[in-house]
Coordinates of C-alpha atoms in Angstrom, one line a residue:
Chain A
X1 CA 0.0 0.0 0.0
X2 CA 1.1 3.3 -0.7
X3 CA 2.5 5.5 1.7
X4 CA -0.5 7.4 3.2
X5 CA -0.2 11.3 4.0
X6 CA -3.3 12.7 4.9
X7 CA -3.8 13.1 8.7
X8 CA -5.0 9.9 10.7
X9 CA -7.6 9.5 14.1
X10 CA -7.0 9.4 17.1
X11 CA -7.6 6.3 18.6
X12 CA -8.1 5.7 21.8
X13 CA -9.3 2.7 24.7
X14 CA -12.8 4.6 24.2
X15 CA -12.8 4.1 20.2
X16 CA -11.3 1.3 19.4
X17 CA -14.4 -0.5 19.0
X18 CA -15.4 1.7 16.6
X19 CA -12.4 1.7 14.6
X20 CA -12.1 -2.5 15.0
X21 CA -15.4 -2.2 13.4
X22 CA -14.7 -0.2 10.5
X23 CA -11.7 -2.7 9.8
X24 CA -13.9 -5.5 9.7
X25 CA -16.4 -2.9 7.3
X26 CA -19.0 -2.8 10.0
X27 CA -20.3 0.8 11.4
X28 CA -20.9 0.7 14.8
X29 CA -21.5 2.7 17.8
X30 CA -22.8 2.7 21.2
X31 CA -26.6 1.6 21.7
X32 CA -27.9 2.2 25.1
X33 CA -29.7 -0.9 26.6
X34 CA -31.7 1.4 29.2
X35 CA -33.2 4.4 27.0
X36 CA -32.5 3.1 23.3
X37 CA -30.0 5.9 22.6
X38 CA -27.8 5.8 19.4
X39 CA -24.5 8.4 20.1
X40 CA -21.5 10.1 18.6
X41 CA -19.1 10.6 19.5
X42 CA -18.0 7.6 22.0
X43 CA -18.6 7.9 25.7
X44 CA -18.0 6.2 28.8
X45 CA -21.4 5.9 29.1
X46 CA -24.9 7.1 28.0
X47 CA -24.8 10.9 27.4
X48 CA -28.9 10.8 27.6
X49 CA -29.5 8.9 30.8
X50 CA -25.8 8.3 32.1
X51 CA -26.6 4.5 32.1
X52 CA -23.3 2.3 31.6
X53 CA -25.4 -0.5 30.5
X54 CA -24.4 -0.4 26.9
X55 CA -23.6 -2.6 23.8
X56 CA -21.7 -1.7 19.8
X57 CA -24.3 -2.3 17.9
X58 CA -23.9 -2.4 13.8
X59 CA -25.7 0.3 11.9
X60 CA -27.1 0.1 8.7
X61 CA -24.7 2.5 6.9
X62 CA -27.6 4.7 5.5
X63 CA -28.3 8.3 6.3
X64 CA -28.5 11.5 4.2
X65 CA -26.5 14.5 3.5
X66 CA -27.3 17.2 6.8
X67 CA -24.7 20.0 5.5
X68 CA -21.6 19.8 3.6
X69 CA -18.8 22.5 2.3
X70 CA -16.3 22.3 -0.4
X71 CA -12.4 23.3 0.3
X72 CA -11.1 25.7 -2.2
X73 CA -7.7 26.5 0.5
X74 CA -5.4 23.9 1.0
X75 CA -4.7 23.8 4.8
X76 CA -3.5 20.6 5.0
X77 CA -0.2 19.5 2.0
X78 CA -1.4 15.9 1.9
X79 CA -5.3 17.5 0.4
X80 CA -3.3 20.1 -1.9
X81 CA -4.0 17.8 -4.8
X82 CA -7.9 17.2 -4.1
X83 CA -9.0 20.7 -4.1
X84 CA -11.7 20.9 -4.3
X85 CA -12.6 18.8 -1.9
X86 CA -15.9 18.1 0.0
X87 CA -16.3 17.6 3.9
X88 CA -19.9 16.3 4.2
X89 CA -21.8 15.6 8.0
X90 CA -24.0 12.7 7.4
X91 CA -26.7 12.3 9.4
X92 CA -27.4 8.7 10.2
X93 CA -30.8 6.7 9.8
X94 CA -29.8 5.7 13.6
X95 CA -29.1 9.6 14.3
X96 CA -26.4 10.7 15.0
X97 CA -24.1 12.6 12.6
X98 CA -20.6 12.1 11.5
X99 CA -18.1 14.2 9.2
X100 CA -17.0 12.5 6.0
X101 CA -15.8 12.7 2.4
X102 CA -18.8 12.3 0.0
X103 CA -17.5 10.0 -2.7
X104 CA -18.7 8.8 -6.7
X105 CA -20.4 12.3 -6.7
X106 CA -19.4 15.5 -7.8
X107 CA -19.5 18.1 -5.6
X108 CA -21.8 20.5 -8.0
X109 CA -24.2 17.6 -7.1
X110 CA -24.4 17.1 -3.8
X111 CA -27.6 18.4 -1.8
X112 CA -29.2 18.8 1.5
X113 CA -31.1 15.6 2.4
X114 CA -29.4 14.1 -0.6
X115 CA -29.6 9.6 0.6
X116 CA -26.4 7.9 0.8
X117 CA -24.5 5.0 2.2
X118 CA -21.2 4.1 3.6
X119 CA -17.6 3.2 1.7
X120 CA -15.4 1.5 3.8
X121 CA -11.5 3.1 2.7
X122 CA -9.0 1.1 3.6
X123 CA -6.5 4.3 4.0
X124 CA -3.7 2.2 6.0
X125 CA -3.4 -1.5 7.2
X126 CA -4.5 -0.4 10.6
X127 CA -7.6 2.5 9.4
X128 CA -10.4 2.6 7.5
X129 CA -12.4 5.2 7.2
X130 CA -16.3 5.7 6.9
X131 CA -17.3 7.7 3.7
X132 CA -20.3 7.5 1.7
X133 CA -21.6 7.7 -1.7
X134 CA -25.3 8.7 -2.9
X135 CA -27.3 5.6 -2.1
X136 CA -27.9 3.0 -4.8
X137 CA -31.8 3.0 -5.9
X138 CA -33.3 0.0 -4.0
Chain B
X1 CA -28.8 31.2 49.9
X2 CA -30.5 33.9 48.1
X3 CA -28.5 34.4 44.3
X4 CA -26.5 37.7 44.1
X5 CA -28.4 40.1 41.9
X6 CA -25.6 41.4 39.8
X7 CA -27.1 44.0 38.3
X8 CA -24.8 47.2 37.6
X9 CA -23.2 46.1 40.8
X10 CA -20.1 46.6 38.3
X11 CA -18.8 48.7 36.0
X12 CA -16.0 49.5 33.3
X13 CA -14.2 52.2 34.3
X14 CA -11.0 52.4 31.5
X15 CA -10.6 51.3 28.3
X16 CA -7.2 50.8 26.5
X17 CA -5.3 49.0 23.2
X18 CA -2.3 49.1 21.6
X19 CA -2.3 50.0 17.9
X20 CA -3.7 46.9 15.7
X21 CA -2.6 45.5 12.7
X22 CA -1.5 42.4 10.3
X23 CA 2.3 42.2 11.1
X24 CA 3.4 44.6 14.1
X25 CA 6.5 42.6 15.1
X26 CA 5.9 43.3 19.0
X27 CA 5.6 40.8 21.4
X28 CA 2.6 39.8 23.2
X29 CA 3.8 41.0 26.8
X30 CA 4.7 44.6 25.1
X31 CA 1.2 44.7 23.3
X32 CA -0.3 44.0 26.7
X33 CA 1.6 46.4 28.7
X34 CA 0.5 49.2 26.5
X35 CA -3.1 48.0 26.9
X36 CA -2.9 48.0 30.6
X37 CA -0.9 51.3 30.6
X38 CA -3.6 53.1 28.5
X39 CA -6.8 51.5 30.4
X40 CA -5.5 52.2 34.0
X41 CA -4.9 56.3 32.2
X42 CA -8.2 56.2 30.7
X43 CA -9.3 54.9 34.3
X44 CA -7.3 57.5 36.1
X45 CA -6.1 54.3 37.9
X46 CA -2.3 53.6 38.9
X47 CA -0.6 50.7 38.6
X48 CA -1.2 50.1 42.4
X49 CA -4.7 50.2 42.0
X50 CA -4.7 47.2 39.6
X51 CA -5.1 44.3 42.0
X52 CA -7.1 41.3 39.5
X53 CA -6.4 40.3 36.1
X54 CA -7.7 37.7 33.8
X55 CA -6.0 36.8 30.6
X56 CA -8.6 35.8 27.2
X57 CA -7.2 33.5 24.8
X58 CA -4.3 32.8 27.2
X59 CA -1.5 30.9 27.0
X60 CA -0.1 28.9 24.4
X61 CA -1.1 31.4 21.8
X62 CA -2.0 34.5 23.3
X63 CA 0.2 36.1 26.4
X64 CA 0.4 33.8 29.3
X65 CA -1.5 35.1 33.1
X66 CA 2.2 34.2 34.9
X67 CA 4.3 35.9 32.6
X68 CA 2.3 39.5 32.4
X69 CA 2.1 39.3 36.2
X70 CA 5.9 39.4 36.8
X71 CA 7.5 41.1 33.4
X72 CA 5.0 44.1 34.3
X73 CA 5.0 43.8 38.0
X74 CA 2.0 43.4 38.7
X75 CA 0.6 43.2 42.1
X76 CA -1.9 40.7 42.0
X77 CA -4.5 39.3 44.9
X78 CA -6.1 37.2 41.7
X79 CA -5.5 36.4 38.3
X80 CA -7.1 33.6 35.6
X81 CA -6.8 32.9 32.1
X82 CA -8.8 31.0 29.5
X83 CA -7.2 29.0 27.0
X84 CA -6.2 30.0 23.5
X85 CA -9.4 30.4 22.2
X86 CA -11.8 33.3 21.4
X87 CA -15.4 32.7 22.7
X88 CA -14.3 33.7 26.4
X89 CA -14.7 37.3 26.5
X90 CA -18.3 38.0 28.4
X91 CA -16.7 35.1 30.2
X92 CA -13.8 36.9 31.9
X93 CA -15.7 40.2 32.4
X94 CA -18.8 37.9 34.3
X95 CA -15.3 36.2 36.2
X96 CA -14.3 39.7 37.1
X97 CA -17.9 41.1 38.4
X98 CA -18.2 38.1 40.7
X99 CA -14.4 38.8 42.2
X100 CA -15.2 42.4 42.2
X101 CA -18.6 41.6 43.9
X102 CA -17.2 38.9 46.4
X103 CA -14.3 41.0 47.4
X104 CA -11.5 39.2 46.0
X105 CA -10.1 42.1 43.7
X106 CA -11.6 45.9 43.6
X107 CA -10.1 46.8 40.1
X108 CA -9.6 43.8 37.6
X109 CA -7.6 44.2 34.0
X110 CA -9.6 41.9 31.4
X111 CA -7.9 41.4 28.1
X112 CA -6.3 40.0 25.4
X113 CA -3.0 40.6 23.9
X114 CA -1.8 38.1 20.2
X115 CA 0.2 37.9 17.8
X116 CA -1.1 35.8 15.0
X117 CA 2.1 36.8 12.5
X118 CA 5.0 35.7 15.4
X119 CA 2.8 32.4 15.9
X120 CA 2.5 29.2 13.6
X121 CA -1.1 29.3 14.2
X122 CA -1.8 25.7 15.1
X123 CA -5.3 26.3 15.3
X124 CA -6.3 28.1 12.3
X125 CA -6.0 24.6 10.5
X126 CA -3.6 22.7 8.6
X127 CA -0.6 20.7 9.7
X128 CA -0.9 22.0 13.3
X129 CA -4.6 21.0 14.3
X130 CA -4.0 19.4 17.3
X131 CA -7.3 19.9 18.4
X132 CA -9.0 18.7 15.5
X133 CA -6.9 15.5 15.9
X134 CA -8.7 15.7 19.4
X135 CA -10.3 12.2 20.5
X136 CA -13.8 13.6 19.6
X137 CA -13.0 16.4 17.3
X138 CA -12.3 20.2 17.7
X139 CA -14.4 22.5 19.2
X140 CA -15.3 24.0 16.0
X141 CA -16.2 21.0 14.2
X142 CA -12.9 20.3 13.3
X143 CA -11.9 16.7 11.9
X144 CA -8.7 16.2 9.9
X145 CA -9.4 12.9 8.8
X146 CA -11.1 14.4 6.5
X147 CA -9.7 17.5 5.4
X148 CA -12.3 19.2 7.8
X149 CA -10.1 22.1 9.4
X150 CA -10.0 25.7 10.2
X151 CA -12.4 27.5 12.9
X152 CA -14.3 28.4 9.4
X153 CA -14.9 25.3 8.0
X154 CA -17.6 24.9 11.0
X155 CA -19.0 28.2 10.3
X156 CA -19.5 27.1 6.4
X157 CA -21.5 24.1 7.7
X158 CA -23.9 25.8 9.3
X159 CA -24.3 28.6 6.7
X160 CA -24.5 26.0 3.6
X161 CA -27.6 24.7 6.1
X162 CA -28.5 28.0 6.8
X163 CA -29.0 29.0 2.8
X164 CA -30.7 25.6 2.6
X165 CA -32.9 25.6 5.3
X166 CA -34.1 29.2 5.1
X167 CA -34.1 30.1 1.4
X168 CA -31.4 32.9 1.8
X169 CA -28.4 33.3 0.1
X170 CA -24.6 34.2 0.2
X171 CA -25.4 38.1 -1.2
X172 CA -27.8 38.4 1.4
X173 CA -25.1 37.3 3.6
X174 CA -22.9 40.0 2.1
X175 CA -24.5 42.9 3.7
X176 CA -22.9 41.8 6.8
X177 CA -19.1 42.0 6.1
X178 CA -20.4 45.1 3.9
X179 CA -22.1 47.0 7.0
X180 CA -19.3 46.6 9.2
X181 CA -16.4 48.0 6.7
X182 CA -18.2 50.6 6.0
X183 CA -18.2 51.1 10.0
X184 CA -14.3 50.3 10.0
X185 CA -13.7 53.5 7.2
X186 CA -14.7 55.7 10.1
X187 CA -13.0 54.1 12.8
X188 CA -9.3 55.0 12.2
X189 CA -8.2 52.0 15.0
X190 CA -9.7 49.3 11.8
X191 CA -6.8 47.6 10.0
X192 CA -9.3 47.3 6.7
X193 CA -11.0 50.9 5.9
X194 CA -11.5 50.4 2.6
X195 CA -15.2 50.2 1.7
X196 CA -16.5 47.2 0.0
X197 CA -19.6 46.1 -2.1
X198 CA -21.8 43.5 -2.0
X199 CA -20.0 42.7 -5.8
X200 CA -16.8 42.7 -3.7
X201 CA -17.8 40.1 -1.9
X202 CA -19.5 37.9 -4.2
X203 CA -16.1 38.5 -6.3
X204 CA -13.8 37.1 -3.3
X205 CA -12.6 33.7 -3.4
X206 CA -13.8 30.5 -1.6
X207 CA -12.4 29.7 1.5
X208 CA -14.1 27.4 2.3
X209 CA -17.5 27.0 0.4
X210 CA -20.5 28.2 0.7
X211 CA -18.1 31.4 2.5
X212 CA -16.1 33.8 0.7
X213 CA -12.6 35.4 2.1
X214 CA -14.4 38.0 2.5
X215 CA -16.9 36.3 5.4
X216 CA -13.9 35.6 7.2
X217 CA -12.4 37.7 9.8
X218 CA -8.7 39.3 10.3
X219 CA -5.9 37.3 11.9
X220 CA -3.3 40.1 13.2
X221 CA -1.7 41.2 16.4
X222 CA -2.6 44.1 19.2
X223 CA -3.8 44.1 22.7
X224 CA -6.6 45.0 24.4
X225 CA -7.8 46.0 27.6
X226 CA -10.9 46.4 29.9
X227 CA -10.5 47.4 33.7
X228 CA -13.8 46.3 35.7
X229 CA -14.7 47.8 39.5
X230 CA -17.3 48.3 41.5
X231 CA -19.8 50.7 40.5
X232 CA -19.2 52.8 43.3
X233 CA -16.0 53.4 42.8
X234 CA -16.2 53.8 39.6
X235 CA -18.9 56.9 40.3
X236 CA -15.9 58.5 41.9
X237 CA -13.5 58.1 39.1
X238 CA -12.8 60.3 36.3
X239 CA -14.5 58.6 33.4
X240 CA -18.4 58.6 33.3
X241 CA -19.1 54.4 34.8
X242 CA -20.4 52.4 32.0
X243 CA -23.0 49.4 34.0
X244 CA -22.3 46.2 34.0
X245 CA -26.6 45.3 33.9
X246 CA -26.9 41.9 32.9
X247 CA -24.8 38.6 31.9
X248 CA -25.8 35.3 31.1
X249 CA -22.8 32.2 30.9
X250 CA -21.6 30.6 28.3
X251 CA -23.8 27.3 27.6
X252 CA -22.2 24.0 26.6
X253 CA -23.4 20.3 26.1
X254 CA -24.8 18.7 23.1
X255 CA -27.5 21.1 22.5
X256 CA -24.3 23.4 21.8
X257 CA -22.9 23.9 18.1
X258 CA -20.4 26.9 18.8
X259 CA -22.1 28.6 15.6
X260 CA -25.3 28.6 16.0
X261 CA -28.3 28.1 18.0
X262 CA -30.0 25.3 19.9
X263 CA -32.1 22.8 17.3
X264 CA -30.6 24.1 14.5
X265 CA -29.4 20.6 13.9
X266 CA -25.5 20.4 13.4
X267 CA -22.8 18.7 14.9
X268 CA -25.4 16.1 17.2
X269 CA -28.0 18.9 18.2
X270 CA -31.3 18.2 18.4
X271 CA -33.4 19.3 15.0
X272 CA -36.1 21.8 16.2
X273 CA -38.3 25.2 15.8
X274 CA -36.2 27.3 18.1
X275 CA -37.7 30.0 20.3
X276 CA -35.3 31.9 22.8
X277 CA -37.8 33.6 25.0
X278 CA -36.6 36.3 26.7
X279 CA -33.2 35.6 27.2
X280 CA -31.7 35.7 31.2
X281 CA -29.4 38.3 29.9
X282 CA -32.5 41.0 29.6
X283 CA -34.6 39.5 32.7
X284 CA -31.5 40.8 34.6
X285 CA -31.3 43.9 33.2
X286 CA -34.7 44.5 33.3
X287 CA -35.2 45.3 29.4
X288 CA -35.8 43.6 26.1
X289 CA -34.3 43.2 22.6
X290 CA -36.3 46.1 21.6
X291 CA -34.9 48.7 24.6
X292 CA -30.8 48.1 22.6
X293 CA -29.7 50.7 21.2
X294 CA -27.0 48.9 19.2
X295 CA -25.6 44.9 19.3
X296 CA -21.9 43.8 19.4
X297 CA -21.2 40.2 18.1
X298 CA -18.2 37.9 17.8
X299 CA -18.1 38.0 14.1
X300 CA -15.5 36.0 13.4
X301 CA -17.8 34.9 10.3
X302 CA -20.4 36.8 8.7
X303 CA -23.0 34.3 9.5
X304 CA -22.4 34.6 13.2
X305 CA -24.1 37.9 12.9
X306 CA -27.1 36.1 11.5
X307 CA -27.3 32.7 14.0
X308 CA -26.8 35.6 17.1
X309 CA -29.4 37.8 16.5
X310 CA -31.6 35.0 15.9
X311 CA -30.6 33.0 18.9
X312 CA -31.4 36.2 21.0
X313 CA -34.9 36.8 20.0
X314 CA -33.8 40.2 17.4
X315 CA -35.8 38.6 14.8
X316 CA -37.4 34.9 14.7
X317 CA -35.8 31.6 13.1
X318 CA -34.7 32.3 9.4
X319 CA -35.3 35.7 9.8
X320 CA -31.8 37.0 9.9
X321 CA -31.0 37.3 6.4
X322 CA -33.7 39.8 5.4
X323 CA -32.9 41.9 9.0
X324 CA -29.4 42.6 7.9
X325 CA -30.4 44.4 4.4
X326 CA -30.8 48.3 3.9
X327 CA -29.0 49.6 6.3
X328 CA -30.6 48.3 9.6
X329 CA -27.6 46.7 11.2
X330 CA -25.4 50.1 10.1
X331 CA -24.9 52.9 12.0
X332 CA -28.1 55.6 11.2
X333 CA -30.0 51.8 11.0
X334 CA -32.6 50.5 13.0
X335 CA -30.0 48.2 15.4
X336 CA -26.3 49.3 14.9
X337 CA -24.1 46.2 15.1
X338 CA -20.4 46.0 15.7
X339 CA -19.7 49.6 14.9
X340 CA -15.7 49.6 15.5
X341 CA -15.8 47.3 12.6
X342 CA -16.3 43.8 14.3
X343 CA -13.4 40.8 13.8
X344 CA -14.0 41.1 10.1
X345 CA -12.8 44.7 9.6
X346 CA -11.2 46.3 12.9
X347 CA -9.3 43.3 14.0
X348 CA -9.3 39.9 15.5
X349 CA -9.0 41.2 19.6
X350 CA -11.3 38.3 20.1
X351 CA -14.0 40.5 21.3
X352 CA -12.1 43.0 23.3
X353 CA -11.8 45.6 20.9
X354 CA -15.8 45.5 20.5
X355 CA -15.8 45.9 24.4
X356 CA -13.5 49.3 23.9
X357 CA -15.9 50.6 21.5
X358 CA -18.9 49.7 23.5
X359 CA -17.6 51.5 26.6
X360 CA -16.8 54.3 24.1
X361 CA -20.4 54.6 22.7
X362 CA -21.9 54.7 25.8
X363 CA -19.6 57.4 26.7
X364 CA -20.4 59.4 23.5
X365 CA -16.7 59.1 22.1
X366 CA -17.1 57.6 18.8
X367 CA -17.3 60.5 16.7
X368 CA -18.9 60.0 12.9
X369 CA -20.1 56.5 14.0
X370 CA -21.5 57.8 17.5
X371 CA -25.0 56.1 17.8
X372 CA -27.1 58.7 18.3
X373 CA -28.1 58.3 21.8
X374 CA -27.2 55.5 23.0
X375 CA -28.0 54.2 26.7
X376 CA -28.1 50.4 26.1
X377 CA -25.9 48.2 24.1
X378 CA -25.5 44.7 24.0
X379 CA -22.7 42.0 23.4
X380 CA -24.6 38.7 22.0
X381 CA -23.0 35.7 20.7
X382 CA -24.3 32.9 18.5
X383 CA -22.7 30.7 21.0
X384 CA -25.1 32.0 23.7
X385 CA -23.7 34.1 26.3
X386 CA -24.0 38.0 27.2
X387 CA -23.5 41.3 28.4
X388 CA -26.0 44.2 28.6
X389 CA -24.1 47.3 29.4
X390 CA -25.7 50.8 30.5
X391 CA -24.8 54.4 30.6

């Protein structure tokens, strides 16, 4: 695999399940047993009803566009070439929202509320990284 | 315990800054010393008399609490500082009526002293994040991973949103950053005086789309400086007391996205029809939004003008962008707002320069953009906290 540049997460004794689960292409987060809760970003314990009676539960990997910008600076050397660039917050079927690089689309296209599902990119032999596309037609 | 009643129990009785502007080559603790220097004159205050301080946008960017306190001599009974970022200024002025109140300090230096161009700027985005590489992300909605970085990349969420959600557009937005250079041209503190058009800003490159570089604020270097006392004293100084009437905190939790208002609906805030009520900061004072004279905002991007005077009940929910046309936010308009020039024009003092020019207007110093009047002015942030002040 090619060296990779671009900045990587920080992953911590909190996260790792999340990030075990994107390497085995599963999206999961925290799913409280008590109140039904869905959350991002992890936490040591419900941030609805402080109940540490949770589970990782797999998502379906659907949600739809809730905001997204395009970068025309390039802050970061290892995004110079992929200006622009698009930084999209996806808002889960389950809920919650997460930041992410809208794929297969250009970025003239994208739209509020536009569906879309999860790519898993496999950016180093340790991460992989949630993006999405605009959802397949069922 | 009953709550102390806070109202104009306080006031500021000197205002002071260094010169501003993009490259100055000083250091922080020289740009702070002449900030202190000119508030405790404008005061009529010694250096004895100075006895509190608290530091915004402290150490490791801005100057650090410890250092000022010995390279100036200071002679402290308490000082504080909050960390290198620039929401915290109706924050340290609240700190410094309670201390002032309780008895732990009777004159308190607030203020801010940078210097963007001698600093790397890890936190303007770019190579030096560290906070966007944060465990949960950056404050502002920050997250590298993804090439999401920059205070202004957050802003640009919520205003793509905004235009979305509300049917408004970027040359609506324009009469923001429009309205407060032309304030800046009379101002001769602003670093940028030269007028600009709505064209102008249409014309100016993305940033970071939907915002144009001219939505974005300054990023330079200068000082600034607020001394607060108690209102009795400050009666018997030599400076007309400007009242300290009402405050409400800074908010924070997941209902909080540092842009904007509860249930707008980014970062993991609730989706809802927001309605603020009457906001704590005017129950204090015992006014409402109509009794302001003028409103001063951390504009650090043109849509914070927008999400604030929303968020405070100036207009309702989506209302924002048709406020802010013909004239009503500019001085001679129907609500005046940031007439120094705001972060976008005068300079980045992360709020403390709109607290000098505040204190100014109040005292009837301001010259050709002297609001006619004034009694009542208000600092209001999209973030949620407040200060009323009063002649």
């Amino acid at each position: 695999m090619a060296e990779y540049k671009k900045p990587l997460p920080a992953i911590s004794t909190l996260n790792q399940p999340y990030w075990d689960g994107l390497k085995r292409r599963e999206l999961t987060l925290q799913h409280c047993n008590e109140c039904g809760k869905i959350w991002y970003p992890p936490a040591p314990f419900c941030p609805v009803c402080w109940s540490r009676n949770f589970a990782w539960q797999k998502l379906s990997g659907r949600g739809k566009v809730n905001s997204w910008v395009v970068f025309h600076q390039a802050y970061f050397s290892s995004f110079r070439d992929n200006i622009p660039y698009n930084v999209a917050e996806v808002e889960l079927e389950e809920g919650p929202r997460l930041l992410t690089n809208l794929v297969a689309v250009d970025n003239d296209d994208i739209m509020i509320d536009m569906p879309v599902e999860i790519v898993f990119d496999d950016v180093t032999d340790e991460v992989t990284l949630a993006k999405f596309r605009p959802a397949r037609k069922p | 315990m009953a709550a102390w009643n806070l109202k104009d129990k306080t006031a500021v009785c000197g205002v002071g800054h260094s010169p501003y502007g993009r490259r100055l080559n000083r250091s922080t603790i020289d740009l702070a010393g002449e900030a202190i220097r000119h508030a405790l004159d404008d005061a009529g205050l010694g250096r004895d008399d100075l006895d509190g301080l608290i530091v915004s946008f402290g150490t490791p960017i801005g100057a650090d609490a410890d250092t000022l306190a010995y390279a100036l001599g200071l002679k402290l009974k308490m000082y504080n500082q909050t960390w290198a970022h620039g929401r915290f200024t109706a924050s340290c002025l609240q700190w410094a009526a309670m201390a002032v109140n309780a008895g732990l300090a009777n004159a308190v230096a607030c203020l801010t002293a940078i210097s963007f161009s001698g600093f790397r700027r890890p936190m303007m985005g770019g190579a030096g994040d560290s906070e966007g590489a944060w465990e949960a992300g950056g404050g502002h909605g920050e997250d590298p991973v993804f090439g999401m970085t920059s205070p202004g990349a957050g802003a640009a969420l919520v205003a793509q949103k905004y235009f979305a959600r509300f049917g408004a557009t970027s040359r609506q937005l324009a009469a923001v950053p429009v309205a407060f250079r032309k304030h800046a041209s009379l101002n001769p503190t602003a670093i940028m005086r030269e007028p600009i058009t709505v064209d102008d800003h249409q014309n100016s490159r993305f940033v970071c789309e939907p915002l144009h570089l001219l939505d974005y604020c300054l990023i330079n270097d200068g000082a600034a400086c607020v001394i607060v006392t108690s209102s009795e004293r400050a009666r018997d100084l030599q400076k007309p007391p400007v009242y300290l009437s009402g405050m409400q905190g800074l908010p924070g939790g997941r209902e909080e996205f540092i842009w904007t208002y509860p249930g707008f609906g980014t970062s993991q805030q609730d989706a809802f029809d927001y309605q603020p009520g009457l906001q704590p900061v005017y129950q204090m004072a015992n006014v409402t939004p109509k009794d302001i004279n003028a409103l001063f905002t951390y504009d650090a991007f043109s849509i914070l003008a927008w999400t604030a005077l929303e968020r405070f009940g100036f207009c309702g929910q989506g209302e924002a962008a048709a406020f802010t046309q013909e004239g009503r936010i500019e001085v001679g308009g129907a609500l005046p707002m940031n007439t120094n020039g705001g972060l976008l024009s005068e300079g980045h003092m992360m709020g403390w320069n709109h607290q000098v020019e505040i204190v100014r207007q109040l005292r009837g110093e301001c010259g050709p953009r002297q609001v006619a009047n004034a009694q009542l002015i208000q600092w209001a942030n999209a973030y949620g906290d407040s200060l009323i002040y009063r002649r």
